[in-house]
Amino acid sequence: MSKLTQNLSTDATEPQGRQANTMWSSRMAFILAASGSAVGLGNIWKFPYITGENGGGAFVLVYLLCISIVGIPIMIAEVMMGRAGGKSPINSLRDLAQRNGLSTRWVGVAWLGVIASFLILSFYSVIGGWAISYVGHAASGSFAGADADAIGAMFGGLLGDAGTLMIWHSIFMVTVIMIVARGLKSGMEKAINLLMPLLFFLLLVMVGYAASTSAFDQGFSFLFSVDFSKLTTAGVLTALGHAFFTLSLGMAVMIAYGSYLPKNVSIAKTAVTVSIVDTLVALLAGLAIFPLVFANGLEPGAGPGLIFQTLPLAFGKMSGGVLFGTLFFALLVVAAFTSAISLLEPVVEWLEEKKGINRFVATLIAGGTVWLLGIATVLSLNEWANFHPLAFIPAFEGKTVFDILDYVTSNLMMPLAGLLTAVLVGWFMKREMVRQELAMDSEGAFNGLMFVLKFLTPAAVMVVFIYNLI
Ligand code: PFF
């Protein structure tokens, strides 16, 4: 039987291509893992500050639109490719290309994602390290009564000190490696089952606290009252770019996670659930943060320092600031861990499969390399702050190694991988294979999804992509 007919005739409830012990134990386990990947620094650090910079409500509305027409369809496509391939992203794509009679060059989509996830983790870990160090600052009461200069000096001091950054980066990476090395069920699922409820709990405590401040209404209307005059073209593009980042798309992560998804789970419903969870967390993070910012007369558009500079000022001024400051940064750390775990998985899965290395060694090799790469980000913040290696290219003028990694992965690699994914599934894969794998209840919904993947998603991503290039 050819692979195609074999796939088409497989009982849809049977896990294919993998042993049952290397699958997520349930739909819920997948939802938690994929939500854990999606919910991260992007939701709690980046979403609030880009919303602040872009004026609030109108930006939020555009962001929701981007999640719907670009994010959800691409997530469905990625999980579908992973489950249909049943292997690591690179080998899944190779299989799919062959089964669809396509050029094996399509494997490039997975390579793009795998390399990008590897690079992203190298700086994600350094920022995760900042968050761990801030748990310590908050708990030891160092925000109490501090003014903007003192808080600024604290943040500047951390970034300027390569040795301290290395320690936190190392602690972060070693923890991630320990979890991933133990395997899908005994490592990742166990950690995620513990960390995700903790994350929701911490978030709700923080929102409850924000709701008790005098400026909750102000924070609420900042997020939800729409004023289009505050929206710029750059804001729209930021929203679209962020939809990718926040849903962990274009990084091969959802392909890898999809490869462990049991066959009887509905991909579309699951992807929609994960996207809703991710969006809710981002909105709740906004609701936790902006009331504190307004209650203390601070600036919502403070940029990347919103969480590390503005918020500590608020914690320093309020009663209960030590407790809630500590809980807030603990929330950030938990969110960062569950995302970092997912960023290591595509490479580990590939090393295990391609090189036949056992999981423990594969994780050590992949994680160790990421740790080494992370040193470049650590140094970019201090010793190499004036080192601009690609300054001869206009787009990279004034960019440090860290800036380049961030720019290339988020603005070029992620959208390109997303665009190619939409084109592959929308235009090139056999429609019947996609239909079988998705097994959607309604034909109309399936046709709608395929239409969006064929036309809307590629068009939207192309616009961002071209804009970023020029
Ligand atoms: N989605 C994560 C966040 O919002 O922080 C970041 C991320 C994780 C991006 C995994 C990409 C990825 F593959």
Coordinates of C-alpha atoms and ligand atoms in Angstrom, one line a residue:
M1 CA 0.0 0.0 0.0
S2 CA 1.4 3.4 -0.8
K3 CA 1.9 5.8 2.1
L4 CA -0.9 8.0 0.8
T5 CA -3.5 5.2 0.6
Q6 CA -2.2 3.8 3.8
N7 CA -2.8 7.2 5.5
L8 CA -6.2 7.7 3.9
S9 CA -7.4 4.3 5.0
T10 CA -6.1 4.5 8.6
D11 CA -8.7 4.4 11.3
A12 CA -8.9 8.0 12.4
T13 CA -8.9 7.1 16.1
E14 CA -5.6 5.2 15.9
P15 CA -2.3 7.0 16.7
Q16 CA -0.2 6.6 13.6
G17 CA 3.6 6.7 13.2
R18 CA 4.2 6.8 17.0
Q19 CA 3.9 4.5 20.0
A20 CA 1.1 5.4 22.3
N21 CA 3.5 6.2 25.1
T22 CA 5.0 9.0 23.1
M23 CA 1.7 10.8 22.6
W24 CA 0.0 13.4 24.7
S25 CA -2.2 11.5 27.1
S26 CA -5.3 13.4 26.3
R27 CA -6.8 16.4 24.4
M28 CA -6.5 18.4 27.6
A29 CA -2.8 17.5 27.9
F30 CA -2.3 18.9 24.4
I31 CA -4.3 22.0 25.1
L32 CA -2.3 22.7 28.2
A33 CA 1.0 22.1 26.5
A34 CA 0.1 24.2 23.4
S35 CA -1.4 27.0 25.6
G36 CA 1.8 26.8 27.7
S37 CA 3.8 27.3 24.6
A38 CA 1.6 30.2 23.4
V39 CA 1.3 31.9 26.8
G40 CA 4.7 33.4 27.6
L41 CA 6.7 36.5 27.8
G42 CA 4.7 37.6 24.7
N43 CA 1.5 37.8 26.6
I44 CA 2.7 39.2 29.9
W45 CA 5.6 41.4 28.9
K46 CA 5.2 42.2 25.2
F47 CA 1.4 42.4 24.6
P48 CA 0.8 45.0 27.4
Y49 CA 3.7 47.2 26.3
I50 CA 2.9 47.2 22.6
T51 CA -0.7 47.9 23.4
G52 CA 0.5 50.7 25.6
E53 CA 2.7 52.1 22.8
N54 CA -0.1 51.8 20.3
G55 CA -2.8 53.6 22.2
G56 CA -4.9 50.7 23.6
G57 CA -8.4 49.6 22.4
A58 CA -8.1 50.0 18.6
F59 CA -4.8 48.1 18.6
V60 CA -6.4 45.3 20.7
L61 CA -9.2 45.1 18.2
V62 CA -6.8 44.7 15.2
Y63 CA -4.8 42.2 17.2
L64 CA -8.0 40.1 17.7
L65 CA -8.7 40.3 14.0
C66 CA -5.1 39.1 13.2
I67 CA -5.5 36.2 15.6
S68 CA -8.7 35.2 13.9
I69 CA -7.7 35.4 10.2
V70 CA -4.0 34.6 10.4
G71 CA -3.2 33.0 13.7
I72 CA -5.9 30.4 14.1
P73 CA -5.7 29.2 10.4
I74 CA -2.0 28.8 10.6
M75 CA -2.1 27.0 13.9
I76 CA -4.6 24.6 12.5
A77 CA -2.4 24.1 9.5
E78 CA 0.8 23.5 11.6
V79 CA -0.8 21.0 14.0
M80 CA -2.4 19.2 11.1
M81 CA 1.0 18.9 9.3
G82 CA 2.6 17.6 12.5
R83 CA -0.1 15.0 13.1
A84 CA -0.3 13.9 9.5
G85 CA 3.4 13.5 9.4
G86 CA 3.7 12.0 12.8
K87 CA 7.4 12.8 13.1
S88 CA 9.7 15.7 13.9
P89 CA 8.9 18.8 11.9
I90 CA 11.6 18.2 9.4
N91 CA 10.8 14.6 8.7
S92 CA 7.0 15.2 8.8
L93 CA 7.4 17.8 6.1
R94 CA 9.6 15.4 4.1
D95 CA 6.9 12.7 4.3
L96 CA 4.1 15.1 3.5
A97 CA 5.9 16.4 0.5
Q98 CA 6.5 12.9 -0.8
R99 CA 2.9 11.7 -0.1
N100 CA 1.6 14.8 -1.9
G101 CA 3.9 14.4 -4.9
L102 CA 5.7 17.7 -4.1
S103 CA 9.3 18.8 -4.2
T104 CA 11.2 17.9 -1.0
R105 CA 12.3 21.5 -0.9
W106 CA 9.1 22.1 1.2
V107 CA 11.2 20.7 4.0
G108 CA 12.7 24.1 4.1
V109 CA 9.6 25.4 5.8
A110 CA 10.4 23.1 8.8
W111 CA 14.1 24.0 8.7
L112 CA 13.2 27.6 8.9
G113 CA 11.0 27.0 11.9
V114 CA 13.4 24.7 13.7
I115 CA 16.4 27.1 13.3
A116 CA 14.2 30.0 14.3
S117 CA 13.0 28.2 17.5
F118 CA 16.6 27.4 18.3
L119 CA 17.7 31.0 17.9
I120 CA 14.6 32.5 19.7
L121 CA 15.2 30.2 22.7
S122 CA 18.8 31.6 23.0
F123 CA 17.5 35.1 23.9
Y124 CA 14.2 34.0 25.4
S125 CA 16.2 32.3 28.1
V126 CA 18.1 35.5 28.9
I127 CA 14.9 37.5 29.3
G128 CA 13.4 34.6 31.3
G129 CA 16.5 35.1 33.5
W130 CA 15.6 38.7 34.0
A131 CA 12.3 37.6 35.3
I132 CA 13.8 35.1 37.8
S133 CA 16.1 37.8 39.1
Y134 CA 13.1 40.2 39.5
V135 CA 11.3 37.6 41.7
G136 CA 14.3 38.0 44.0
H137 CA 14.2 41.8 43.8
A138 CA 10.5 41.9 44.5
A139 CA 10.6 39.4 47.3
S140 CA 13.5 41.1 49.1
G141 CA 11.6 44.4 49.1
S142 CA 14.0 46.3 46.9
F143 CA 11.2 48.1 45.1
A144 CA 9.8 49.6 48.3
G145 CA 9.9 53.4 48.2
A146 CA 12.3 53.4 45.3
D147 CA 12.0 56.2 42.8
A148 CA 12.3 56.0 39.0
D149 CA 16.0 56.6 39.1
A150 CA 16.6 53.8 41.6
I151 CA 14.4 51.4 39.7
G152 CA 16.1 52.4 36.4
A153 CA 19.5 51.8 38.0
M154 CA 18.4 48.4 39.2
F155 CA 17.4 47.4 35.6
G156 CA 20.4 49.0 34.1
G157 CA 22.6 47.3 36.7
L158 CA 21.2 43.9 35.8
L159 CA 21.6 44.4 32.0
G160 CA 25.1 45.8 32.4
D161 CA 26.4 42.9 34.5
A162 CA 27.2 40.1 32.1
G163 CA 28.2 37.7 35.0
T164 CA 24.8 38.1 36.8
L165 CA 22.9 37.7 33.5
M166 CA 24.9 34.5 32.8
I167 CA 23.9 33.0 36.1
W168 CA 20.2 33.6 35.5
H169 CA 20.4 32.5 31.9
S170 CA 22.1 29.3 33.0
I171 CA 19.6 28.6 35.7
F172 CA 16.8 29.1 33.3
M173 CA 18.3 26.9 30.6
V174 CA 19.3 24.1 33.0
T175 CA 15.8 23.9 34.3
V176 CA 14.4 23.8 30.8
I177 CA 16.9 21.0 29.8
M178 CA 16.0 19.0 32.9
I179 CA 12.3 19.1 32.1
V180 CA 12.6 18.3 28.4
A181 CA 15.2 15.6 28.9
R182 CA 12.8 13.6 31.0
G183 CA 10.6 13.1 28.0
L184 CA 7.1 14.0 26.8
K185 CA 5.1 12.4 29.5
S186 CA 7.3 12.2 32.5
G187 CA 9.0 15.5 31.9
M188 CA 7.0 18.0 29.9
E189 CA 3.4 16.9 30.6
K190 CA 4.1 16.6 34.3
A191 CA 5.7 20.1 34.5
I192 CA 3.0 21.6 32.4
N193 CA 0.2 20.1 34.5
L194 CA 1.8 21.8 37.5
L195 CA 2.8 25.1 35.9
M196 CA -0.3 25.9 33.9
P197 CA -2.8 25.8 36.8
L198 CA -0.2 27.8 38.8
L199 CA -0.1 30.4 36.0
F200 CA -3.9 30.8 35.9
F201 CA -4.0 31.1 39.7
L202 CA -1.3 33.7 39.8
L203 CA -2.9 35.7 37.0
L204 CA -6.3 35.7 38.6
V205 CA -4.8 36.8 41.9
M206 CA -3.1 39.7 40.0
V207 CA -6.3 40.7 38.2
G208 CA -8.2 40.5 41.5
Y209 CA -5.6 42.8 43.1
A210 CA -5.8 45.2 40.1
A211 CA -9.6 45.2 40.4
S212 CA -9.2 46.4 44.0
T213 CA -7.2 49.5 43.0
S214 CA -8.9 52.9 42.3
A215 CA -7.8 52.8 38.6
F216 CA -9.3 49.5 37.4
D217 CA -11.9 51.3 35.3
Q218 CA -9.2 53.4 33.7
G219 CA -7.1 50.3 32.9
F220 CA -10.2 48.6 31.5
S221 CA -11.2 51.4 29.2
F222 CA -7.6 51.8 28.1
L223 CA -7.7 48.2 26.8
F224 CA -11.2 48.2 25.5
S225 CA -12.3 51.6 24.3
V226 CA -11.6 51.9 20.7
D227 CA -10.2 55.1 19.2
F228 CA -9.0 54.5 15.7
S229 CA -7.2 57.8 15.5
K230 CA -4.5 56.3 17.7
L231 CA -3.8 53.5 15.3
T232 CA -1.0 53.7 12.8
T233 CA 0.1 51.4 10.0
A234 CA 3.1 50.3 12.0
G235 CA 0.6 49.4 14.8
V236 CA -1.4 47.2 12.5
L237 CA 1.8 45.4 11.4
T238 CA 3.0 45.0 15.0
A239 CA -0.4 43.4 15.8
L240 CA 0.0 40.9 13.0
G241 CA 3.6 40.1 13.8
H242 CA 2.6 39.6 17.4
A243 CA -0.2 37.3 16.5
F244 CA 2.5 34.9 15.2
F245 CA 4.8 35.3 18.1
T246 CA 2.1 34.9 20.8
L247 CA 0.6 31.8 19.2
S248 CA 4.1 30.2 18.7
L249 CA 3.6 30.0 15.0
G250 CA 6.2 29.7 12.2
M251 CA 8.6 28.0 14.7
A252 CA 7.9 24.4 14.0
V253 CA 6.7 24.2 17.6
M254 CA 3.1 23.5 16.8
I255 CA 4.2 20.9 14.2
A256 CA 6.3 19.1 16.8
Y257 CA 3.5 19.3 19.4
G258 CA 1.0 18.2 16.7
S259 CA 3.0 15.1 16.0
Y260 CA 2.2 13.8 19.5
L261 CA -1.5 14.5 19.2
P262 CA -3.8 11.4 19.2
K263 CA -5.7 10.9 16.0
N264 CA -9.2 11.2 17.5
V265 CA -8.7 14.8 18.7
S266 CA -10.3 17.5 16.6
I267 CA -7.5 19.8 15.5
A268 CA -9.6 22.8 14.6
K269 CA -11.5 22.9 17.9
T270 CA -8.4 22.4 19.8
A271 CA -6.5 25.2 18.0
V272 CA -9.4 27.5 18.5
T273 CA -9.4 26.7 22.3
V274 CA -5.6 27.3 22.5
S275 CA -5.9 30.6 20.7
I276 CA -8.8 31.7 23.0
V277 CA -6.8 30.8 26.1
D278 CA -3.8 32.7 24.8
T279 CA -5.8 35.8 24.0
L280 CA -7.6 35.7 27.3
V281 CA -4.3 35.5 29.2
A282 CA -3.0 38.5 27.2
L283 CA -6.1 40.5 28.0
L284 CA -6.0 39.5 31.6
A285 CA -2.4 40.4 31.8
G286 CA -3.3 43.9 30.5
L287 CA -6.1 44.1 33.1
A288 CA -3.6 43.2 35.8
I289 CA -1.0 45.7 34.7
F290 CA -2.6 48.9 33.4
P291 CA -4.7 49.7 36.5
L292 CA -1.5 49.5 38.6
V293 CA 0.2 51.8 36.1
F294 CA -2.7 54.4 36.2
A295 CA -3.3 54.1 39.9
N296 CA 0.3 55.3 40.4
G297 CA 0.2 58.0 37.7
L298 CA 2.7 56.2 35.5
E299 CA 3.0 56.1 31.7
P300 CA 1.3 53.1 29.9
G301 CA 3.4 53.7 26.7
A302 CA 6.7 53.1 28.4
G303 CA 7.8 50.4 25.9
P304 CA 9.8 47.3 26.8
G305 CA 10.6 48.7 30.3
L306 CA 6.9 48.7 31.2
I307 CA 7.2 45.5 33.2
F308 CA 10.7 45.8 34.5
Q309 CA 10.8 49.6 35.2
T310 CA 7.3 51.0 35.4
L311 CA 5.6 48.2 37.2
P312 CA 8.2 47.9 40.0
L313 CA 7.6 51.6 40.7
A314 CA 4.0 50.8 41.2
F315 CA 4.8 47.8 43.4
G316 CA 7.2 50.0 45.4
K317 CA 4.4 52.5 46.2
M318 CA 1.5 50.3 47.1
S319 CA 0.6 48.3 50.2
G320 CA 1.1 44.6 49.6
G321 CA 3.6 45.4 46.9
V322 CA 6.2 42.9 48.1
L323 CA 3.8 40.0 47.9
F324 CA 2.1 41.0 44.7
G325 CA 5.3 42.0 43.0
T326 CA 6.8 38.6 43.8
L327 CA 3.7 36.8 42.6
F328 CA 3.7 38.9 39.4
F329 CA 7.3 38.1 38.5
A330 CA 6.7 34.4 39.5
L331 CA 3.9 34.4 36.9
L332 CA 6.2 35.8 34.3
V333 CA 8.8 33.1 35.1
V334 CA 6.2 30.3 34.9
A335 CA 4.9 31.6 31.6
A336 CA 8.4 31.8 30.2
F337 CA 9.3 28.2 31.2
T338 CA 6.3 26.5 29.5
S339 CA 7.1 28.4 26.3
A340 CA 10.9 27.7 26.5
I341 CA 10.1 24.0 26.9
S342 CA 8.3 24.0 23.6
L343 CA 11.0 25.9 21.8
L344 CA 13.5 23.2 22.5
E345 CA 11.3 20.3 21.4
P346 CA 11.6 20.7 17.6
V347 CA 15.3 20.3 17.7
V348 CA 15.3 17.5 20.3
E349 CA 12.7 15.5 18.4
W350 CA 14.8 15.8 15.2
L351 CA 18.0 14.8 16.9
E352 CA 16.3 11.8 18.4
E353 CA 14.9 10.7 15.2
K354 CA 17.5 11.6 12.6
K355 CA 20.6 10.9 14.6
G356 CA 19.1 8.1 16.7
I357 CA 20.4 9.8 19.9
N358 CA 18.5 9.1 23.1
R359 CA 16.3 11.9 24.4
F360 CA 18.6 12.8 27.3
V361 CA 21.7 13.3 25.2
A362 CA 19.7 15.0 22.4
T363 CA 18.3 17.5 24.9
L364 CA 21.8 18.1 26.4
I365 CA 23.3 18.7 23.0
A366 CA 20.4 21.0 21.8
G367 CA 20.0 22.8 25.2
G368 CA 23.8 23.2 25.6
T369 CA 24.1 24.8 22.2
V370 CA 21.2 27.2 22.9
W371 CA 22.9 28.1 26.2
L372 CA 26.2 28.8 24.4
L373 CA 24.3 30.9 21.8
G374 CA 22.6 32.8 24.6
I375 CA 26.0 34.2 25.6
A376 CA 25.8 36.4 22.5
T377 CA 22.6 38.0 23.8
V378 CA 24.0 38.4 27.3
L379 CA 27.0 40.2 25.9
S380 CA 24.9 42.3 23.5
L381 CA 23.4 44.0 26.6
N382 CA 26.8 45.1 27.9
E383 CA 30.3 44.3 26.5
W384 CA 29.0 44.1 23.0
A385 CA 26.5 46.9 23.2
N386 CA 28.4 48.9 20.6
F387 CA 29.1 45.9 18.4
H388 CA 26.9 46.1 15.3
P389 CA 28.1 43.2 13.2
L390 CA 25.8 43.7 10.2
A391 CA 25.9 47.5 10.2
F392 CA 26.8 47.5 6.5
I393 CA 23.2 46.4 5.7
P394 CA 20.9 49.4 6.2
A395 CA 18.1 47.3 8.0
F396 CA 20.7 46.2 10.6
E397 CA 22.4 49.5 11.3
G398 CA 22.8 50.1 15.0
K399 CA 21.6 46.6 15.8
T400 CA 23.4 44.4 18.3
V401 CA 23.6 40.7 18.0
F402 CA 20.5 40.4 20.2
D403 CA 18.6 42.9 18.1
I404 CA 19.5 41.0 15.0
L405 CA 18.4 37.7 16.4
D406 CA 15.1 39.2 17.5
Y407 CA 14.6 41.0 14.2
V408 CA 15.5 38.1 11.9
T409 CA 13.5 35.5 13.8
S410 CA 10.3 37.5 14.6
N411 CA 10.1 39.7 11.5
L412 CA 11.6 37.5 8.8
M413 CA 11.7 33.8 9.6
M414 CA 8.4 33.5 11.5
P415 CA 6.3 35.3 8.8
L416 CA 8.1 33.5 6.0
A417 CA 7.5 30.1 7.6
G418 CA 3.9 31.1 8.2
L419 CA 3.4 32.3 4.7
L420 CA 4.8 29.1 3.2
T421 CA 2.7 27.0 5.6
A422 CA -0.5 28.6 4.4
V423 CA 0.5 28.3 0.8
L424 CA 1.5 24.7 1.2
V425 CA -1.7 23.6 2.9
G426 CA -4.0 26.0 1.0
W427 CA -2.6 25.4 -2.5
F428 CA -0.3 22.3 -2.7
M429 CA -1.4 19.6 -0.3
K430 CA -4.0 17.2 -1.5
R431 CA -7.3 18.7 -0.3
E432 CA -8.6 15.3 0.5
M433 CA -5.7 14.5 2.8
V434 CA -6.2 17.8 4.6
R435 CA -9.9 17.1 4.9
Q436 CA -9.3 13.7 6.3
E437 CA -6.8 14.8 8.9
L438 CA -8.9 17.8 10.1
A439 CA -12.1 15.7 10.0
M440 CA -14.2 18.9 10.6
D441 CA -17.9 18.5 11.5
S442 CA -19.0 20.9 8.9
E443 CA -18.0 21.0 5.2
G444 CA -18.8 24.7 5.1
A445 CA -16.4 25.4 7.9
F446 CA -13.7 23.3 6.2
N447 CA -14.2 25.2 2.9
G448 CA -14.1 28.5 4.8
L449 CA -10.9 27.6 6.4
M450 CA -9.3 26.5 3.1
F451 CA -10.4 29.8 1.6
V452 CA -8.8 31.8 4.3
L453 CA -5.6 29.7 4.1
K454 CA -5.5 30.1 0.4
F455 CA -6.1 33.8 0.1
L456 CA -6.5 35.9 3.2
T457 CA -3.7 34.5 5.3
P458 CA -1.0 34.7 2.6
A459 CA -2.1 38.2 1.6
A460 CA -2.0 39.4 5.2
V461 CA 1.4 37.9 5.9
M462 CA 2.8 39.1 2.6
V463 CA 2.0 42.7 3.5
V464 CA 3.8 42.4 6.8
F465 CA 6.7 40.6 5.3
I466 CA 7.3 43.1 2.5
Y467 CA 6.8 46.0 4.9
N468 CA 9.5 44.5 7.2
L469 CA 11.9 44.1 4.4
I470 CA 11.6 47.7 3.3
Ligands
PFF1 N1 4.4 32.3 22.3 C1 5.5 32.6 23.2 C2 5.2 33.9 23.9 O1 4.1 34.5 23.6 O2 5.9 34.3 24.7 C3 6.8 32.7 22.6 C4 7.1 31.6 21.6 C5 7.1 30.3 22.1 C6 7.3 31.9 20.3 C7 7.4 29.3 21.2 C8 7.5 30.9 19.4 C9 7.5 29.6 19.9 F1 7.7 28.7 19.0

